[in-house]
Coordinates of C-alpha atoms in Angstrom, one line a residue:
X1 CA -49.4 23.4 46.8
X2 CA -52.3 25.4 46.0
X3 CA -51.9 24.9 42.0
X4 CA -51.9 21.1 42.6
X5 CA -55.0 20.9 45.1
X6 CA -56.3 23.5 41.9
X7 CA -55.4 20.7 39.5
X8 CA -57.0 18.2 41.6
X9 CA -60.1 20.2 41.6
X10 CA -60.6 20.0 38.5
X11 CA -60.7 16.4 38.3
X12 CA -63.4 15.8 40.5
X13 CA -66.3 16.7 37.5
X14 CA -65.0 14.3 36.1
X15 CA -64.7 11.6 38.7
X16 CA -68.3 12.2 39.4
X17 CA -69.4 10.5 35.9
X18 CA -68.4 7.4 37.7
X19 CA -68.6 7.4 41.4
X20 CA -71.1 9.7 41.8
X21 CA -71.1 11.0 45.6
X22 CA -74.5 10.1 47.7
X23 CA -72.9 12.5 50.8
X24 CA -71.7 16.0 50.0
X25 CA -69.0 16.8 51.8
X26 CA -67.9 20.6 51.5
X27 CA -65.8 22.4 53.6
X28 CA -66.0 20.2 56.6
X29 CA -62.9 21.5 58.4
X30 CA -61.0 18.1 57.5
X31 CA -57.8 19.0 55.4
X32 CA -57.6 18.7 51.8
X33 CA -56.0 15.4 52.0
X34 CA -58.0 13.9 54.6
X35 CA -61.6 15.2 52.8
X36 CA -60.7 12.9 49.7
X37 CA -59.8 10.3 51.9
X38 CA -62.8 10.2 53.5
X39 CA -64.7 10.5 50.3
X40 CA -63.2 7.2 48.8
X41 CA -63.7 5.2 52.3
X42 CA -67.5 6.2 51.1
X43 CA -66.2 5.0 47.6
X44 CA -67.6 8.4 46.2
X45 CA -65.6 11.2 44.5
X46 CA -65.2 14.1 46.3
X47 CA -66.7 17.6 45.1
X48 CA -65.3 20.9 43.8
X49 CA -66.4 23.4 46.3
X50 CA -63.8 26.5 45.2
X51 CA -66.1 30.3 44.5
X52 CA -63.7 32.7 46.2
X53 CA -61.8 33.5 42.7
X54 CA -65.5 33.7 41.2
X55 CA -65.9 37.7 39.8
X56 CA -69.2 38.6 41.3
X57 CA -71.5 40.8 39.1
X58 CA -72.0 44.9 39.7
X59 CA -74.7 46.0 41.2
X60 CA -77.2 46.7 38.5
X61 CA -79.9 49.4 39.9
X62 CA -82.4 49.0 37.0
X63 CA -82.8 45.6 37.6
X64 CA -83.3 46.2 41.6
X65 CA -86.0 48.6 40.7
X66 CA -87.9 46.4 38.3
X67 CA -88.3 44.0 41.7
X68 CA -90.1 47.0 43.8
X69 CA -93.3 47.5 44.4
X70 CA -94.4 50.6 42.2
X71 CA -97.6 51.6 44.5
X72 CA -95.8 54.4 46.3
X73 CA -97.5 55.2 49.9
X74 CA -97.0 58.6 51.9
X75 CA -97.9 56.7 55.4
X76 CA -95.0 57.1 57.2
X77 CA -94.8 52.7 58.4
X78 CA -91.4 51.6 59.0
X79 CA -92.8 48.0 57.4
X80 CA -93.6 50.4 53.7
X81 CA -89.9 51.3 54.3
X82 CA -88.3 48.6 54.7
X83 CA -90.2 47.1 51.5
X84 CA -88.9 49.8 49.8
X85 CA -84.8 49.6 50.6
X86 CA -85.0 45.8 51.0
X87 CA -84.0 45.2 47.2
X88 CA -81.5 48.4 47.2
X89 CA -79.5 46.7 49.9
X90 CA -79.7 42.9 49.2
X91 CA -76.1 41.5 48.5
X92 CA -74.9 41.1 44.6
X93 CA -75.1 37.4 45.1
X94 CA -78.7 37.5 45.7
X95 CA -79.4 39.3 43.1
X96 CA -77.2 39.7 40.1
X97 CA -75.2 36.6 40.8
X98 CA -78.0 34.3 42.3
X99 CA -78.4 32.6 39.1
X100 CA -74.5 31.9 38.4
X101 CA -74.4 30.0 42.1
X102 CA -77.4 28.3 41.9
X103 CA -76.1 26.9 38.9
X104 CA -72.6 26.3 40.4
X105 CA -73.4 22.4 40.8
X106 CA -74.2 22.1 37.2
X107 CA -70.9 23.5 36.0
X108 CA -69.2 21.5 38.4
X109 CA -71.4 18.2 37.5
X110 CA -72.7 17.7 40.8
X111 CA -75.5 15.0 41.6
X112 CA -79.1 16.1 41.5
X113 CA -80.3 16.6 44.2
X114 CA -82.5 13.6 44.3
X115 CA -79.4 11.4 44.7
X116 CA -77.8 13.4 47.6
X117 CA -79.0 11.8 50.9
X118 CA -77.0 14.0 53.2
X119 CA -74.7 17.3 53.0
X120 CA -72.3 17.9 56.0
X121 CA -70.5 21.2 56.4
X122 CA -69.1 23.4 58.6
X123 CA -70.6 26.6 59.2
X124 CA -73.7 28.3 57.1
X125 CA -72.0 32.1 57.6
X126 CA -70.9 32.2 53.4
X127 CA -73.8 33.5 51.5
X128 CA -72.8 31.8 48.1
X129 CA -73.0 28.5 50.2
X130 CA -76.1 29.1 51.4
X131 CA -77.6 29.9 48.0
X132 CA -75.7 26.2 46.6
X133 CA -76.7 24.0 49.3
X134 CA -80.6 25.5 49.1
X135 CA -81.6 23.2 45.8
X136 CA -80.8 20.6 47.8
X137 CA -82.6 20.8 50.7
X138 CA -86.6 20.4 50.2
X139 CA -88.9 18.9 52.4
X140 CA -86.5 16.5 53.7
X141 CA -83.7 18.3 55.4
X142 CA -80.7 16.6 54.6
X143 CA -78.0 18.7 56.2
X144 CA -75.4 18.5 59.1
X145 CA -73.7 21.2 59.9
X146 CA -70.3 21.1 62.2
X147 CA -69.2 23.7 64.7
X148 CA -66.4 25.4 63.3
X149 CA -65.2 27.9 66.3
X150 CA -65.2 28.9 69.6
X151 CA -68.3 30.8 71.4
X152 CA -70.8 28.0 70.5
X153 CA -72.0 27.0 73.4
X154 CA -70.3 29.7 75.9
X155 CA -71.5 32.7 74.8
X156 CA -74.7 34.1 76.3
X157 CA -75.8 35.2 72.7
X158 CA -74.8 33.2 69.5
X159 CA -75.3 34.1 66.4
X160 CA -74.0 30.8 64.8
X161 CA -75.3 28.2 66.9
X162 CA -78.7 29.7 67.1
X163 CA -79.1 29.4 63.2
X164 CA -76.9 26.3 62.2
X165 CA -79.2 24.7 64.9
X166 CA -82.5 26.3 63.5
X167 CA -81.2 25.3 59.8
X168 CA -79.4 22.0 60.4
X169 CA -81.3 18.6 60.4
X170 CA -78.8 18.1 63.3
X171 CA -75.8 20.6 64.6
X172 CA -73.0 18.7 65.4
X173 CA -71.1 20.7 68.6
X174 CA -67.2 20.4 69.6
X175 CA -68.6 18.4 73.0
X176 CA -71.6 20.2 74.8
X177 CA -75.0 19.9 74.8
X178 CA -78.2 22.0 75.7
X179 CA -82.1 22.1 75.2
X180 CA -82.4 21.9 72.1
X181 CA -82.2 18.1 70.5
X182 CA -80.7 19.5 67.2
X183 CA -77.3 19.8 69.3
X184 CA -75.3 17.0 69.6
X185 CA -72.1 16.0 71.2
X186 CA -69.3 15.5 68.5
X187 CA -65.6 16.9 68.7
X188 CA -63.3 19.3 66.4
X189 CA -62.5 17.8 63.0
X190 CA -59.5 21.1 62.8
X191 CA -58.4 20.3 66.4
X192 CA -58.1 16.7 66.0
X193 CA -55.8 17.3 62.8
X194 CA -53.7 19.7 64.6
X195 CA -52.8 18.1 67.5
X196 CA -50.0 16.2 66.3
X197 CA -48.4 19.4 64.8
X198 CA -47.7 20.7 67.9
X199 CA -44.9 18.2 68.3
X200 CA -43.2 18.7 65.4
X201 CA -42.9 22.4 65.9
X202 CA -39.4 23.7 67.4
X203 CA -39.2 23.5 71.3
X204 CA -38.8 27.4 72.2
X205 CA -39.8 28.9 75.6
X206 CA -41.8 31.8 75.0
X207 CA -45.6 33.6 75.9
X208 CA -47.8 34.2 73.4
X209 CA -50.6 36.9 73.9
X210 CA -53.7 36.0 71.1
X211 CA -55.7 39.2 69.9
X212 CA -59.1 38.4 68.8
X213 CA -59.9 40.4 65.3
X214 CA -62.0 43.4 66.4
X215 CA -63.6 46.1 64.1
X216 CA -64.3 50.3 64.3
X217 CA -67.9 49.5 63.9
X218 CA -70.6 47.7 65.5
X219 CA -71.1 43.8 65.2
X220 CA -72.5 41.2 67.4
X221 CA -73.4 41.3 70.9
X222 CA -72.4 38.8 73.0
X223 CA -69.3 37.6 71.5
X224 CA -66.8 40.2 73.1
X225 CA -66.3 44.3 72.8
X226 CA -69.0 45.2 70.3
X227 CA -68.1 48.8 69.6
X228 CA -65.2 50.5 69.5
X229 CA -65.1 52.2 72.9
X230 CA -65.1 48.4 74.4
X231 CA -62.3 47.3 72.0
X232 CA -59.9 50.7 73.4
X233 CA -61.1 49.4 76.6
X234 CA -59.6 45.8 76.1
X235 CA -56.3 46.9 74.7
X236 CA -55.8 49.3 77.4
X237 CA -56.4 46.3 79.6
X238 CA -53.7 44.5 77.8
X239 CA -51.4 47.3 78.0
X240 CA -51.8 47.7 82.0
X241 CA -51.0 43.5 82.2
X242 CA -47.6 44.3 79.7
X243 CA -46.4 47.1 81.9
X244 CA -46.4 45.2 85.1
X245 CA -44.8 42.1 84.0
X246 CA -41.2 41.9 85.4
X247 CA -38.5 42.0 82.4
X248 CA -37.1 38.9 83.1
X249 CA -40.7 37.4 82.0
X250 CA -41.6 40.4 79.5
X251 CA -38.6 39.1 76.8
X252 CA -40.1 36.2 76.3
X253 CA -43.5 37.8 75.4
X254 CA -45.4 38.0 71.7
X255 CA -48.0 39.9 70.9
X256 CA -50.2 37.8 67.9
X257 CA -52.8 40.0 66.2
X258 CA -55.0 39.0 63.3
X259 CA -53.2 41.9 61.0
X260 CA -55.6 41.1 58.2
X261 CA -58.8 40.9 60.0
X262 CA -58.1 43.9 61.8
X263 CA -57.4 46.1 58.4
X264 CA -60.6 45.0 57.2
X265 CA -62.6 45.8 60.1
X266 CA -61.3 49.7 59.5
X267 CA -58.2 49.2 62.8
X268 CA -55.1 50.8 62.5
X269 CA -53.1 48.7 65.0
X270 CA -50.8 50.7 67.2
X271 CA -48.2 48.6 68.5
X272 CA -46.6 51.7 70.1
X273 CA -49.7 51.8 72.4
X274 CA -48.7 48.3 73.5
X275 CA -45.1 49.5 74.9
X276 CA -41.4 49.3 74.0
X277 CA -39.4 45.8 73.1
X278 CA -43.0 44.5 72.6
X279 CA -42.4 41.4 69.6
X280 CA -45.3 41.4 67.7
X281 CA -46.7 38.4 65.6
X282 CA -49.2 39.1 62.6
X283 CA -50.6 35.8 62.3
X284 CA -49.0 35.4 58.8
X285 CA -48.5 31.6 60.0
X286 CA -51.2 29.1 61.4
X287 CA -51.1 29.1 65.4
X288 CA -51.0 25.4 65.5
X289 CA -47.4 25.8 63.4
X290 CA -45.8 28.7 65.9
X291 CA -47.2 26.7 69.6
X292 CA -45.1 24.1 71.2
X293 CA -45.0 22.4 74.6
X294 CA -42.9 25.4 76.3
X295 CA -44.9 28.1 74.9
X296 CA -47.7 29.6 77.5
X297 CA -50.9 31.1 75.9
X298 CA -52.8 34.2 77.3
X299 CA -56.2 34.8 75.6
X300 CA -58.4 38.0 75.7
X301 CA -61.4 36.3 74.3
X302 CA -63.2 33.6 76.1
X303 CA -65.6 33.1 73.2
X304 CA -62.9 32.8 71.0
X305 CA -61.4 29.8 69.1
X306 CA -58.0 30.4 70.5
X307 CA -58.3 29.1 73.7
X308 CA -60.0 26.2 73.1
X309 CA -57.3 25.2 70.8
X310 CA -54.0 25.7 73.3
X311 CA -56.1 24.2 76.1
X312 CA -56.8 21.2 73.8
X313 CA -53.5 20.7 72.9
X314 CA -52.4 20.7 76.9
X315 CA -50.6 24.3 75.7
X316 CA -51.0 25.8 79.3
X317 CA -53.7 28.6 79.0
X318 CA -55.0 31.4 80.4
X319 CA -57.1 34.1 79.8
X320 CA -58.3 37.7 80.7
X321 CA -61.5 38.4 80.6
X322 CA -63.8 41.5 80.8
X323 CA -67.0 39.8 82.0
X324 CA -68.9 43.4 80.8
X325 CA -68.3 42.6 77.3
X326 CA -67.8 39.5 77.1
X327 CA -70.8 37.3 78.8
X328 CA -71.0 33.8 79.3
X329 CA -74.2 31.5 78.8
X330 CA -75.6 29.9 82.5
X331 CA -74.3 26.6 81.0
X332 CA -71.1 27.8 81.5
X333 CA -71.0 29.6 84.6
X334 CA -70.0 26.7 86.7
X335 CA -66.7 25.9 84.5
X336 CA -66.3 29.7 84.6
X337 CA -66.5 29.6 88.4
X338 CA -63.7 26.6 88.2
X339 CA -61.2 28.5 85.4
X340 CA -61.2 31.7 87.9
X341 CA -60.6 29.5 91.0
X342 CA -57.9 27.4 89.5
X343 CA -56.1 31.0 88.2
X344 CA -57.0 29.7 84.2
X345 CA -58.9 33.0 83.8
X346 CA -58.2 36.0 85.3
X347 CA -60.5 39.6 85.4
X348 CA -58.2 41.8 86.7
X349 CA -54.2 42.3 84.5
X350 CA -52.9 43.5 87.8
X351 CA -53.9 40.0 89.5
X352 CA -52.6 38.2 86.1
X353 CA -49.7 39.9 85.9
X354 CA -48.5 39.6 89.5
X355 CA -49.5 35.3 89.3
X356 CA -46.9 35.9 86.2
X357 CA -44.5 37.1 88.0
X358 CA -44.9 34.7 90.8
X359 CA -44.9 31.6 88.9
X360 CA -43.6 31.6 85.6
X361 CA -40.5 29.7 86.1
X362 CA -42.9 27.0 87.4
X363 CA -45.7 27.6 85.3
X364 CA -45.5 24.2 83.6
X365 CA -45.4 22.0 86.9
X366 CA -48.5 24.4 87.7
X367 CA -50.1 23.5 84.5
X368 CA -49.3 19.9 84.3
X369 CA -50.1 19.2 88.3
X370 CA -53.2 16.4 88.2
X371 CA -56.1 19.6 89.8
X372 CA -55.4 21.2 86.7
X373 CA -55.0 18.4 84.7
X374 CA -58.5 17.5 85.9
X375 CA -59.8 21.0 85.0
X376 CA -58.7 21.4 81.6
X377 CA -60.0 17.3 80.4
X378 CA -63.5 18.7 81.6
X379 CA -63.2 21.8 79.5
X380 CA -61.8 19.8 76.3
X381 CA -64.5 17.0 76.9
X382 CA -67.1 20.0 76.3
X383 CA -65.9 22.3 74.7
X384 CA -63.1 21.3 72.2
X385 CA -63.3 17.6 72.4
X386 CA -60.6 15.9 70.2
X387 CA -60.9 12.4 68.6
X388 CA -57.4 10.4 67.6
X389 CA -59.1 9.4 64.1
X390 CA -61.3 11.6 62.9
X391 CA -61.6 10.6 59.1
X392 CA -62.7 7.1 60.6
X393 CA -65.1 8.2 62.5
X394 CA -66.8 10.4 60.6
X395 CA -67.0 7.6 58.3
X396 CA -68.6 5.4 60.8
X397 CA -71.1 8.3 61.9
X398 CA -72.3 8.6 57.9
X399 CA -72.8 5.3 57.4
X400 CA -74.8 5.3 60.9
X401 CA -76.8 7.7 59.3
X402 CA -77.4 6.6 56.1
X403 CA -78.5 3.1 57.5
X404 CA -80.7 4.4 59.6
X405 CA -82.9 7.2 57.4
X406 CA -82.2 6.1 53.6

């Protein structure tokens, strides 16, 4: 699969003699399939958009030094310091590669940027994107940028909202809306794709406990446990819910961790902390491809993606929650309030794990019972909106646009 979409790839150069694309459309969140589709109901080729396998340069300290200020100042100034380290600690994209992705477009015979009208993407996170996308926006800010996961609009502090908003001519959110006129109600491209998926997958009874990624160093507040005393702090959380389930409901347990994320952020994952007879997934498959409609979800993260994704799929969800680490936005409070009420979330594992115990034989007439029903449509209307035909209506949105400014 991967060799063909490369082939395909390669096409696209070409195809851009000829139907050269007004709308760039790069890593929207819409499938490979679905991205050309949409690109020929604009009748415009799609573009290559593929730098992972592109060898960055090494870090060339002569060059770095030619860019520093040569006055040298004894005043102790933080501001003097700074100016001094800045170019010593800039990435080697911005710096020995910025000139091979600037030119990226070129190569892959891209429009200039006088004939793109509008750029729509998901997420502005990837350096080498940022430095592509930036010949193309001038006075006349020409990009939309997608919400990609969960936390946007839940967590008290945002990193990604707050400067997709800030750079986007408009940020296009998975349903909620705030102050700021930039955001605007829209739903999950990946959700709506996925949905279907769920029934394909084999029907098999089990409970599946999502792991967020976590990391032995610090990184950004407000999302969830931000050091690594808060993340030893979390697992022993999950470890006190495990130990108190009855075995009868234990057996049908999973514990899913992000194996890769967590090796990179420096974690060596101890399933032997977690317990004995503990089945252990490492996320080598996509979550939409191992859920079905008997599977239960349990989430430690409520600004997570995870979550959002079972609930929207009418997976029944629930989550545990360390409201110390992981803070919610006043936006959210009030569909907090109604989660806790309506035993969605749960603060304490002793409390979750005795409601487990309780009612896990019935969990799915609990789930599926209209109050709940009526509690999980307001949090996918919101939060992780879905839309039956996405590739449609995205069309119908860029031609809405383009209508109405070019």
């Amino acid at each position: 699969e991967s060799l063909l979409r490369s082939g395909i790839n390669k096409l696209f150069p070409l195809f851009n003699t000829f139907l050269s694309p007004k709308v760039l459309l790069i890593d929207t969140g819409l499938t490979f399939l679905n991205e050309i589709l949409l690109n020929f109901k604009l009748y415009q080729s799609p573009v290559t958009f593929m730098t992972k396998h592109d060898k960055q340069k090494n870090y060339d300290s002569g060059l770095r030094e030619s860019f520093k200020n040569k006055k040298s100042s004894k005043k102790r100034d933080f501001n003097i310091f700074f100016e001094q380290i800045f170019f010593d600690i800039l990435p080697t994209e911005f710096v020995e590669s910025f000139n091979y992705y600037y030119s990226f477009p070129n190569r892959q015979n891209w429009p200039n940027e006088k004939k793109v009208k509008l750029i729509i993407t998901q997420s502005t996170s990837s350096s080498i994107k940022r430095i592509i996308l930036s010949r193309y926006i001038g006075q006349k800010n020409k990009l939309f940028i997608l919400q990609h996961g969960g936390g946007y609009g839940i967590a008290r502090s945002h990193v990604g909202d707050m400067m997709e908003s800030y750079f986007g001519k408009k940020f296009l959110t998975w349903g909620w809306k705030d102050k700021d006129k930039k955001n605007l109600p829209f739903f999950s491209l990946k959700l709506s794709q996925n949905k279907n998926q769920i029934e394909k997958n084999k029907q098999k009874k089990n409970i599946i406990f999502f792991i967020s990624t976590y990391t032995s160093f610090f990184q950004k507040i407000g999302f969830w446990p931000s050091n690594n005393y808060q993340r030893l702090l979390q697992f022993n959380s999950i470890k006190k819910l495990i130990n108190k389930l009855n075995n009868n409901v234990r057996k049908y347990l999973i514990v899913r961790y992000p194996r890769l994320g967590m090796e990179r952020g420096g974690i060596n994952f101890n399933k032997n902390f977690f317990g004995k007879k503990v089945v252990f997934d490492s996320c080598k498959i996509p979550s939409h491809k191992v859920l079905n409609r008997k599977t239960l979800t349990i989430h430690e993260n409520i600004n997570g993606t995870s979550w959002l994704e079972t609930i929207a799929f009418n997976i029944p969800t629930m989550l545990l929650v360390d409201t110390k680490t992981q803070e919610v936005r006043s936006n959210f409070k009030k569909y907090f309030k109604v989660l806790k009420k309506n035993n969605i979330i749960f603060t304490d594992p002793f409390l979750l794990s005795k409601f487990l115990n309780n009612n896990f034989e019935n969990i799915y007439d609990w789930w599926n019972s209209n109050k709940l029903q009526k509690v999980r449509n307001s949090i996918v209307k919101n939060y992780s909106n879905i839309n039956k035909n996405p590739v449609s209506y995205m069309k119908k949105i860029i031609k809405d646009e383009l209508s109405k400014n070019y």
